[in-house]
Amino acid sequence: MTAVHEFPMTRTCPFAPPTAYTEIREEDPVTRVGLPDGRRAWVVSRHEDVRAVLNDRRFSADRQHPDFPQLVPGFRRPDDERTMITMDAPEHGPARKAVLGEFTVRRMEALRPRIQEIVDERIDALLAGPKPGDLVETLSLPVPSLVICEMLGVPYADHDFFQTHTTKLIKRGTPPQERRAAVEAVRGYMGDLIAGKEDNPPDDLLGRQIVKLREEGTYRRAALAATGFLLLVAGHETTANMISLGTVGLLENPEQLALIKDDPGKTLDAVEELLRYFTIVDAATARLCVEDTEVGGQLIRAGEGVLALGYAANRDKTAFENPDELDIERGARHHVAFGFGPHQCLGQNLARMELQIVFDTLFRRIPELKLAAPVDDLPFKDDANIYGLYRLPVTW
């Protein structure tokens, strides 16, 4: 392959990765590509190789390193913004462990009744509103936003503020100064919120962290604000987009939708398949090689950047039979939509539960739900680092 592909790429179809992903994976699965800042990085595209990179300590997640491959030109996070997704061992383990207990399956199951209540309230609002209605505004975005706000102890009344800034953060074209200002605004908000909890920590995630970290002698408001910022942004934006995309995917594949309507026990399988099928985040799995390492027969040297393409891996025919088909019965839990290895998504149990409850409830309560516009006319987030939809008109 002689041409150098430029990254990041735009999806040419709502239901498929960029065509170059397939070309790279099948012809030159570990290859050099161009980055927005003019530098080069390696792309790793096969399922086996992506998992190997993400589970190997020789590939660093330290986004502060000057050689780290940047998909957003001109923007670098300063040292005071370190969160667990930018840490390596041994720093990463304790930071992740500090909040891991908040996202166990048991704790998520305890939240199930409240999540169900939120979903029902939002579907009530959809049914009471105009037709067509916007699923993004009425259901997809409010559900995970309400849930993560209640978990953290963030007033949902402030959702317009943090959602506006989150949109700036995920858009590729946001100027570096605006991106930095958005980070500072949400971080500042989170720091002020935490300061208000310190005298009498409430029984929410942030309050419990204050108590726990004080007992350990490691409490720092700025560090907890960084964690809160990460959980707030990641906790609503990704799931919101998957609700919208999953709804479109099921409506456009009625035979698959019929399977979960007939047997809700298959909804969790549908969630896994939809996660694989859309793979909405590629940028989070960038890494920096810190020790010469061979991947897929190619030597990658220390100091070279690597993009581990989860979407390419999740369409790898050596890992998934007929990978371009949506098949909720394939049982594809080995996908890498949540990443893999030490940095695998902390909130995956929460995301799975929210998606399961939404799809079960939405199609039970509005079985005749349908798109109110052709798929080709829908405003997909082709300009964002987290794929999704800006609006989703539906009717019934």
Short mmCIF file of C-alpha atoms in Angstrom, two decimals:
data_model
loop_
_atom_site.label_atom_id
_atom_site.label_comp_id
_atom_site.label_asym_id
_atom_site.label_seq_id
_atom_site.Cartn_x
_atom_site.Cartn_y
_atom_site.Cartn_z
CA MET A 1 0.00 0.00 0.00
CA THR A 2 1.67 3.21 -1.11
CA ALA A 3 -0.89 5.91 -0.27
CA VAL A 4 -0.82 7.27 3.28
CA HIS A 5 -4.28 7.54 4.77
CA GLU A 6 -5.12 10.63 6.80
CA PHE A 7 -6.80 10.31 10.19
CA PRO A 8 -9.36 10.76 11.66
CA MET A 9 -11.73 9.50 8.98
CA THR A 10 -15.43 10.10 8.39
CA ARG A 11 -17.89 7.25 8.06
CA THR A 12 -19.20 7.05 4.51
CA CYS A 13 -22.31 5.17 5.64
CA PRO A 14 -24.19 5.38 8.98
CA PHE A 15 -23.95 1.61 9.35
CA ALA A 16 -20.37 0.98 8.27
CA PRO A 17 -16.86 2.12 9.12
CA PRO A 18 -14.86 4.21 6.63
CA THR A 19 -14.11 2.08 3.58
CA ALA A 20 -10.38 2.56 4.19
CA TYR A 21 -10.70 0.63 7.48
CA THR A 22 -11.51 -2.54 5.56
CA GLU A 23 -8.77 -1.86 3.03
CA ILE A 24 -6.18 -1.33 5.75
CA ARG A 25 -7.24 -4.35 7.81
CA GLU A 26 -7.20 -6.75 4.86
CA GLU A 27 -4.18 -5.42 2.96
CA ASP A 28 -1.85 -3.79 5.47
CA PRO A 29 -3.23 -4.30 8.99
CA VAL A 30 -0.39 -2.49 10.78
CA THR A 31 0.43 0.58 8.71
CA ARG A 32 1.50 4.22 8.99
CA VAL A 33 -1.08 7.00 8.65
CA GLY A 34 -1.05 10.77 8.77
CA LEU A 35 -2.35 12.78 11.74
CA PRO A 36 -3.91 16.27 11.70
CA ASP A 37 -0.69 17.84 13.05
CA GLY A 38 1.35 16.47 10.15
CA ARG A 39 2.98 13.66 12.10
CA ARG A 40 2.65 9.93 11.44
CA ALA A 41 1.34 7.12 13.62
CA TRP A 42 0.75 3.41 13.30
CA VAL A 43 -2.76 2.06 12.80
CA VAL A 44 -3.58 -1.38 14.21
CA SER A 45 -6.77 -2.75 12.70
CA ARG A 46 -7.17 -6.50 13.31
CA HIS A 47 -9.19 -7.70 16.28
CA GLU A 48 -6.39 -9.81 17.70
CA ASP A 49 -3.80 -7.03 17.35
CA VAL A 50 -6.06 -4.32 18.79
CA ARG A 51 -6.67 -6.39 21.91
CA ALA A 52 -2.95 -7.10 22.18
CA VAL A 53 -2.05 -3.41 22.07
CA LEU A 54 -4.72 -2.37 24.56
CA ASN A 55 -3.63 -5.05 27.02
CA ASP A 56 0.12 -4.34 26.78
CA ARG A 57 1.85 -1.96 29.21
CA ARG A 58 4.38 -1.11 26.51
CA PHE A 59 1.67 1.06 24.99
CA SER A 60 1.01 4.13 27.11
CA ALA A 61 -2.23 6.08 27.57
CA ASP A 62 -0.38 9.21 28.74
CA ARG A 63 -1.92 11.95 26.64
CA GLN A 64 0.37 14.57 28.20
CA HIS A 65 3.43 13.04 26.52
CA PRO A 66 4.61 15.26 23.65
CA ASP A 67 4.82 12.26 21.31
CA PHE A 68 1.32 10.99 22.04
CA PRO A 69 -0.71 10.77 18.79
CA GLN A 70 -3.23 13.60 18.76
CA LEU A 71 -6.38 13.43 16.63
CA VAL A 72 -7.39 16.94 17.71
CA PRO A 73 -4.77 19.36 16.38
CA GLY A 74 -3.45 22.09 18.62
CA PHE A 75 -4.99 20.84 21.85
CA ARG A 76 -3.07 19.20 24.65
CA ARG A 77 -4.25 18.58 28.18
CA PRO A 78 -1.96 20.15 30.79
CA ASP A 79 -0.55 18.09 33.64
CA ASP A 80 -3.18 19.26 36.11
CA GLU A 81 -5.92 17.45 34.18
CA ARG A 82 -4.82 13.89 34.67
CA THR A 83 -7.64 11.39 34.95
CA MET A 84 -7.52 7.63 35.02
CA ILE A 85 -7.85 7.34 31.24
CA THR A 86 -4.54 9.22 30.83
CA MET A 87 -2.65 7.23 33.48
CA ASP A 88 -0.40 4.21 33.22
CA ALA A 89 0.61 1.66 35.85
CA PRO A 90 1.30 1.96 38.71
CA GLU A 91 -0.67 5.23 38.97
CA HIS A 92 -3.67 3.97 37.00
CA GLY A 93 -4.62 1.01 39.21
CA PRO A 94 -5.33 2.91 42.45
CA ALA A 95 -7.15 5.71 40.58
CA ARG A 96 -9.46 3.22 38.89
CA LYS A 97 -9.92 1.11 42.00
CA ALA A 98 -11.04 4.19 43.95
CA VAL A 99 -14.30 4.38 41.97
CA LEU A 100 -14.59 0.83 40.63
CA GLY A 101 -16.91 -0.18 43.46
CA GLU A 102 -19.44 2.41 42.31
CA PHE A 103 -19.95 0.54 39.02
CA THR A 104 -20.24 -3.11 40.05
CA VAL A 105 -23.03 -5.27 38.66
CA ARG A 106 -24.59 -5.40 42.14
CA ARG A 107 -24.66 -1.62 42.52
CA MET A 108 -26.04 -1.23 39.00
CA GLU A 109 -28.83 -3.73 39.76
CA ALA A 110 -29.75 -1.61 42.78
CA LEU A 111 -30.21 1.31 40.37
CA ARG A 112 -32.46 -0.64 38.00
CA PRO A 113 -35.81 0.48 39.47
CA ARG A 114 -34.80 4.15 39.34
CA ILE A 115 -33.49 3.84 35.78
CA GLN A 116 -36.76 2.17 34.77
CA GLU A 117 -38.68 5.03 36.37
CA ILE A 118 -36.60 7.62 34.47
CA VAL A 119 -37.10 5.78 31.16
CA ASP A 120 -40.87 5.56 31.70
CA GLU A 121 -41.05 9.27 32.54
CA ARG A 122 -39.16 10.20 29.38
CA ILE A 123 -41.35 7.95 27.19
CA ASP A 124 -44.39 9.55 28.81
CA ALA A 125 -42.97 12.91 27.71
CA LEU A 126 -42.39 11.62 24.19
CA LEU A 127 -45.97 10.32 23.91
CA ALA A 128 -47.38 13.55 25.32
CA GLY A 129 -45.39 15.71 22.93
CA PRO A 130 -45.78 16.55 19.25
CA LYS A 131 -45.52 14.06 16.40
CA PRO A 132 -42.98 13.66 15.07
CA GLY A 133 -40.90 13.92 18.22
CA ASP A 134 -37.13 14.16 18.63
CA LEU A 135 -35.90 11.01 20.37
CA VAL A 136 -32.51 12.61 21.14
CA GLU A 137 -34.02 15.55 23.02
CA THR A 138 -36.82 13.61 24.71
CA LEU A 139 -35.23 10.24 25.55
CA SER A 140 -31.70 9.48 24.37
CA LEU A 141 -29.93 12.39 26.06
CA PRO A 142 -32.07 12.87 29.20
CA VAL A 143 -31.96 9.23 30.35
CA PRO A 144 -28.18 8.81 30.82
CA SER A 145 -27.83 12.45 31.88
CA LEU A 146 -30.39 12.05 34.66
CA VAL A 147 -28.83 8.76 35.77
CA ILE A 148 -25.23 9.99 35.94
CA CYS A 149 -26.33 13.25 37.60
CA GLU A 150 -28.14 11.33 40.33
CA MET A 151 -25.19 8.98 40.80
CA LEU A 152 -22.67 11.79 41.10
CA GLY A 153 -24.88 14.22 42.97
CA VAL A 154 -24.89 16.78 40.15
CA PRO A 155 -28.05 18.93 39.83
CA TYR A 156 -29.78 17.92 36.60
CA ALA A 157 -31.03 21.50 36.35
CA ASP A 158 -27.50 22.32 35.15
CA HIS A 159 -27.63 19.85 32.25
CA ASP A 160 -27.79 22.49 29.53
CA PHE A 161 -24.52 23.93 30.84
CA PHE A 162 -22.48 20.73 30.78
CA GLN A 163 -24.09 19.32 27.64
CA THR A 164 -23.26 22.53 25.74
CA HIS A 165 -19.63 22.26 26.78
CA THR A 166 -19.51 18.51 26.10
CA THR A 167 -20.65 19.15 22.52
CA LYS A 168 -17.68 21.49 22.07
CA LEU A 169 -15.33 18.87 23.48
CA ILE A 170 -16.35 16.08 21.11
CA LYS A 171 -16.58 18.13 17.90
CA ARG A 172 -13.40 17.75 15.89
CA GLY A 173 -13.58 21.30 14.54
CA THR A 174 -13.78 23.11 17.88
CA PRO A 175 -10.83 25.56 18.04
CA PRO A 176 -8.22 24.64 20.69
CA GLN A 177 -8.97 27.76 22.77
CA GLU A 178 -12.69 26.95 22.89
CA ARG A 179 -11.95 23.33 23.73
CA ARG A 180 -9.70 24.37 26.59
CA ALA A 181 -12.29 26.87 27.83
CA ALA A 182 -14.96 24.15 27.80
CA VAL A 183 -12.74 21.84 29.84
CA GLU A 184 -11.99 24.60 32.34
CA ALA A 185 -15.67 25.54 32.64
CA VAL A 186 -16.82 22.00 33.47
CA ARG A 187 -13.81 21.32 35.70
CA GLY A 188 -14.44 24.57 37.55
CA TYR A 189 -18.11 23.72 37.94
CA MET A 190 -17.22 20.30 39.30
CA GLY A 191 -14.68 21.74 41.74
CA ASP A 192 -17.23 24.22 43.10
CA LEU A 193 -19.83 21.47 43.42
CA ILE A 194 -17.41 19.24 45.35
CA ALA A 195 -16.39 22.13 47.61
CA GLY A 196 -20.03 22.48 48.59
CA LYS A 197 -20.14 18.82 49.62
CA GLU A 198 -17.01 18.82 51.80
CA ASP A 199 -18.46 20.00 55.13
CA ASN A 200 -21.21 17.40 55.14
CA PRO A 201 -20.55 14.82 52.38
CA PRO A 202 -23.86 13.42 51.05
CA ASP A 203 -24.50 9.79 50.14
CA ASP A 204 -23.73 10.17 46.44
CA LEU A 205 -20.69 9.09 44.47
CA LEU A 206 -18.78 12.34 44.96
CA GLY A 207 -19.71 12.52 48.65
CA ARG A 208 -18.64 8.93 49.25
CA GLN A 209 -15.36 9.62 47.47
CA ILE A 210 -14.69 12.60 49.74
CA VAL A 211 -15.16 10.41 52.82
CA LYS A 212 -13.17 7.49 51.45
CA LEU A 213 -10.23 9.54 50.21
CA ARG A 214 -10.06 11.52 53.44
CA GLU A 215 -9.88 8.26 55.40
CA GLU A 216 -7.01 7.16 53.16
CA GLY A 217 -5.30 10.53 53.50
CA THR A 218 -5.30 11.08 49.73
CA TYR A 219 -8.16 13.54 49.26
CA ARG A 220 -7.50 16.40 46.84
CA ARG A 221 -10.41 18.41 45.52
CA ALA A 222 -8.77 19.03 42.13
CA ALA A 223 -8.17 15.29 41.60
CA LEU A 224 -11.76 14.41 42.49
CA ALA A 225 -12.99 17.20 40.21
CA ALA A 226 -11.03 15.61 37.37
CA THR A 227 -12.65 12.25 38.08
CA GLY A 228 -16.09 13.84 38.33
CA PHE A 229 -15.52 15.64 35.04
CA LEU A 230 -14.59 12.37 33.32
CA LEU A 231 -17.56 10.45 34.72
CA LEU A 232 -20.04 13.22 33.95
CA VAL A 233 -18.98 13.65 30.33
CA ALA A 234 -18.41 9.97 29.55
CA GLY A 235 -21.45 8.90 31.54
CA HIS A 236 -24.02 10.62 29.38
CA GLU A 237 -22.60 11.33 25.93
CA THR A 238 -21.70 7.78 24.88
CA THR A 239 -24.88 6.08 26.08
CA ALA A 240 -27.07 8.84 24.64
CA ASN A 241 -25.59 8.26 21.20
CA MET A 242 -25.97 4.49 21.50
CA ILE A 243 -29.65 4.84 22.40
CA SER A 244 -30.26 6.84 19.23
CA LEU A 245 -28.12 4.71 16.95
CA GLY A 246 -29.45 1.47 18.43
CA THR A 247 -33.00 2.61 17.82
CA VAL A 248 -32.21 3.41 14.18
CA GLY A 249 -30.36 0.13 13.77
CA LEU A 250 -33.29 -1.90 15.08
CA LEU A 251 -35.92 0.04 13.13
CA GLU A 252 -33.92 -0.46 9.95
CA ASN A 253 -33.59 -4.19 10.67
CA PRO A 254 -37.17 -5.15 11.56
CA GLU A 255 -36.43 -8.86 11.63
CA GLN A 256 -33.89 -8.21 14.40
CA LEU A 257 -36.28 -5.93 16.26
CA ALA A 258 -38.94 -8.64 16.07
CA LEU A 259 -36.63 -11.00 17.97
CA ILE A 260 -36.48 -8.78 21.04
CA LYS A 261 -40.17 -7.90 20.83
CA ASP A 262 -40.98 -11.61 20.90
CA ASP A 263 -38.37 -12.43 23.55
CA PRO A 264 -37.06 -9.59 25.78
CA GLY A 265 -34.54 -12.08 27.11
CA LYS A 266 -32.59 -11.41 23.91
CA THR A 267 -32.28 -7.67 24.52
CA LEU A 268 -28.92 -7.91 26.26
CA ASP A 269 -27.59 -9.84 23.28
CA ALA A 270 -28.98 -7.10 21.05
CA VAL A 271 -27.18 -4.48 23.14
CA GLU A 272 -23.85 -6.27 22.70
CA GLU A 273 -24.37 -6.58 18.96
CA LEU A 274 -25.38 -2.93 18.59
CA LEU A 275 -22.28 -1.86 20.52
CA ARG A 276 -20.11 -3.92 18.17
CA TYR A 277 -21.99 -2.85 15.08
CA PHE A 278 -21.68 0.90 15.66
CA THR A 279 -18.48 1.17 17.79
CA ILE A 280 -18.97 4.88 18.41
CA VAL A 281 -15.55 5.72 19.90
CA ASP A 282 -12.22 5.24 18.11
CA ALA A 283 -10.12 8.08 19.53
CA ALA A 284 -10.00 6.84 23.14
CA THR A 285 -7.80 3.89 22.17
CA ALA A 286 -4.85 5.90 20.88
CA ARG A 287 -1.58 4.87 22.54
CA LEU A 288 2.13 5.72 22.62
CA CYS A 289 4.66 2.92 22.28
CA VAL A 290 7.23 3.21 25.10
CA GLU A 291 9.29 0.11 24.32
CA ASP A 292 10.10 -1.49 20.97
CA THR A 293 7.31 -4.02 20.37
CA GLU A 294 6.26 -6.26 17.51
CA VAL A 295 2.57 -6.18 16.61
CA GLY A 296 1.16 -8.31 13.81
CA GLY A 297 4.65 -8.94 12.47
CA GLN A 298 5.50 -5.21 12.38
CA LEU A 299 8.08 -3.62 14.69
CA ILE A 300 6.77 -0.51 16.40
CA ARG A 301 9.50 1.53 18.07
CA ALA A 302 9.46 3.42 21.34
CA GLY A 303 8.21 6.97 20.81
CA GLU A 304 5.85 6.07 17.96
CA GLY A 305 2.12 6.66 18.20
CA VAL A 306 -0.49 3.94 17.68
CA LEU A 307 -4.19 4.12 16.83
CA ALA A 308 -5.91 0.89 17.87
CA LEU A 309 -9.01 0.96 15.68
CA GLY A 310 -11.85 -0.61 17.60
CA TYR A 311 -14.31 -0.18 14.74
CA ALA A 312 -12.01 -1.98 12.31
CA ALA A 313 -11.47 -4.73 14.88
CA ASN A 314 -15.20 -5.13 15.44
CA ARG A 315 -15.75 -5.71 11.73
CA ASP A 316 -12.90 -8.24 11.44
CA LYS A 317 -14.26 -11.36 9.72
CA THR A 318 -11.69 -13.53 11.49
CA ALA A 319 -13.37 -12.61 14.80
CA PHE A 320 -17.00 -12.19 13.69
CA GLU A 321 -18.80 -14.17 11.00
CA ASN A 322 -20.49 -11.89 8.45
CA PRO A 323 -19.33 -8.85 10.48
CA ASP A 324 -21.19 -6.26 8.40
CA GLU A 325 -24.56 -7.79 9.27
CA LEU A 326 -26.53 -6.84 12.37
CA ASP A 327 -27.19 -10.19 14.05
CA ILE A 328 -28.32 -9.99 17.66
CA GLU A 329 -28.03 -13.74 18.07
CA ARG A 330 -24.31 -13.93 17.31
CA GLY A 331 -23.33 -13.66 21.02
CA ALA A 332 -20.46 -11.30 20.28
CA ARG A 333 -19.33 -10.32 23.77
CA HIS A 334 -15.67 -10.32 22.68
CA HIS A 335 -16.12 -7.02 20.87
CA VAL A 336 -13.92 -4.06 21.81
CA ALA A 337 -16.56 -1.30 21.79
CA PHE A 338 -15.70 -0.69 25.46
CA GLY A 339 -11.98 -0.99 24.79
CA PHE A 340 -9.96 -3.82 26.31
CA GLY A 341 -7.41 -4.39 29.03
CA PRO A 342 -6.70 -2.14 32.04
CA HIS A 343 -8.50 0.86 30.53
CA GLN A 344 -11.67 -0.97 29.51
CA CYS A 345 -14.68 1.30 30.07
CA LEU A 346 -15.42 1.67 33.77
CA GLY A 347 -19.12 2.33 33.19
CA GLN A 348 -19.89 -0.55 30.86
CA ASN A 349 -22.27 -2.26 33.31
CA LEU A 350 -24.26 0.95 33.64
CA ALA A 351 -24.35 1.51 29.88
CA ARG A 352 -25.56 -2.04 29.23
CA MET A 353 -28.34 -1.71 31.78
CA GLU A 354 -29.51 1.66 30.48
CA LEU A 355 -29.59 0.39 26.90
CA GLN A 356 -31.40 -2.80 27.87
CA ILE A 357 -34.07 -0.93 29.82
CA VAL A 358 -34.54 1.71 27.11
CA PHE A 359 -34.94 -0.75 24.23
CA ASP A 360 -37.20 -3.11 26.17
CA THR A 361 -39.43 -0.28 27.36
CA LEU A 362 -39.47 1.83 24.20
CA PHE A 363 -40.56 -0.96 21.86
CA ARG A 364 -43.00 -2.43 24.38
CA ARG A 365 -44.73 0.87 25.01
CA ILE A 366 -44.55 2.18 21.43
CA PRO A 367 -44.49 -1.00 19.30
CA GLU A 368 -45.41 0.98 16.17
CA LEU A 369 -42.48 3.42 16.54
CA LYS A 370 -40.93 4.39 13.21
CA LEU A 371 -38.52 6.92 11.75
CA ALA A 372 -40.09 10.19 10.63
CA ALA A 373 -37.36 10.85 8.05
CA PRO A 374 -35.26 8.73 5.67
CA VAL A 375 -32.01 7.47 7.16
CA ASP A 376 -30.02 9.42 4.57
CA ASP A 377 -31.58 12.65 5.83
CA LEU A 378 -30.74 12.10 9.51
CA PRO A 379 -28.08 14.40 11.04
CA PHE A 380 -25.38 11.93 12.03
CA LYS A 381 -22.38 13.20 13.97
CA ASP A 382 -19.85 12.89 11.17
CA ASP A 383 -17.89 15.81 12.65
CA ALA A 384 -17.46 14.37 16.16
CA ASN A 385 -15.05 12.02 17.94
CA ILE A 386 -18.04 10.19 19.43
CA TYR A 387 -20.40 9.04 16.70
CA GLY A 388 -24.12 9.48 17.06
CA LEU A 389 -27.06 11.64 16.04
CA TYR A 390 -27.83 15.30 16.69
CA ARG A 391 -31.57 14.69 16.23
CA LEU A 392 -33.74 11.67 15.62
CA PRO A 393 -37.29 12.41 14.40
CA VAL A 394 -39.66 9.56 15.19
CA THR A 395 -43.39 9.03 14.99
CA TRP A 396 -45.91 6.30 15.81
#
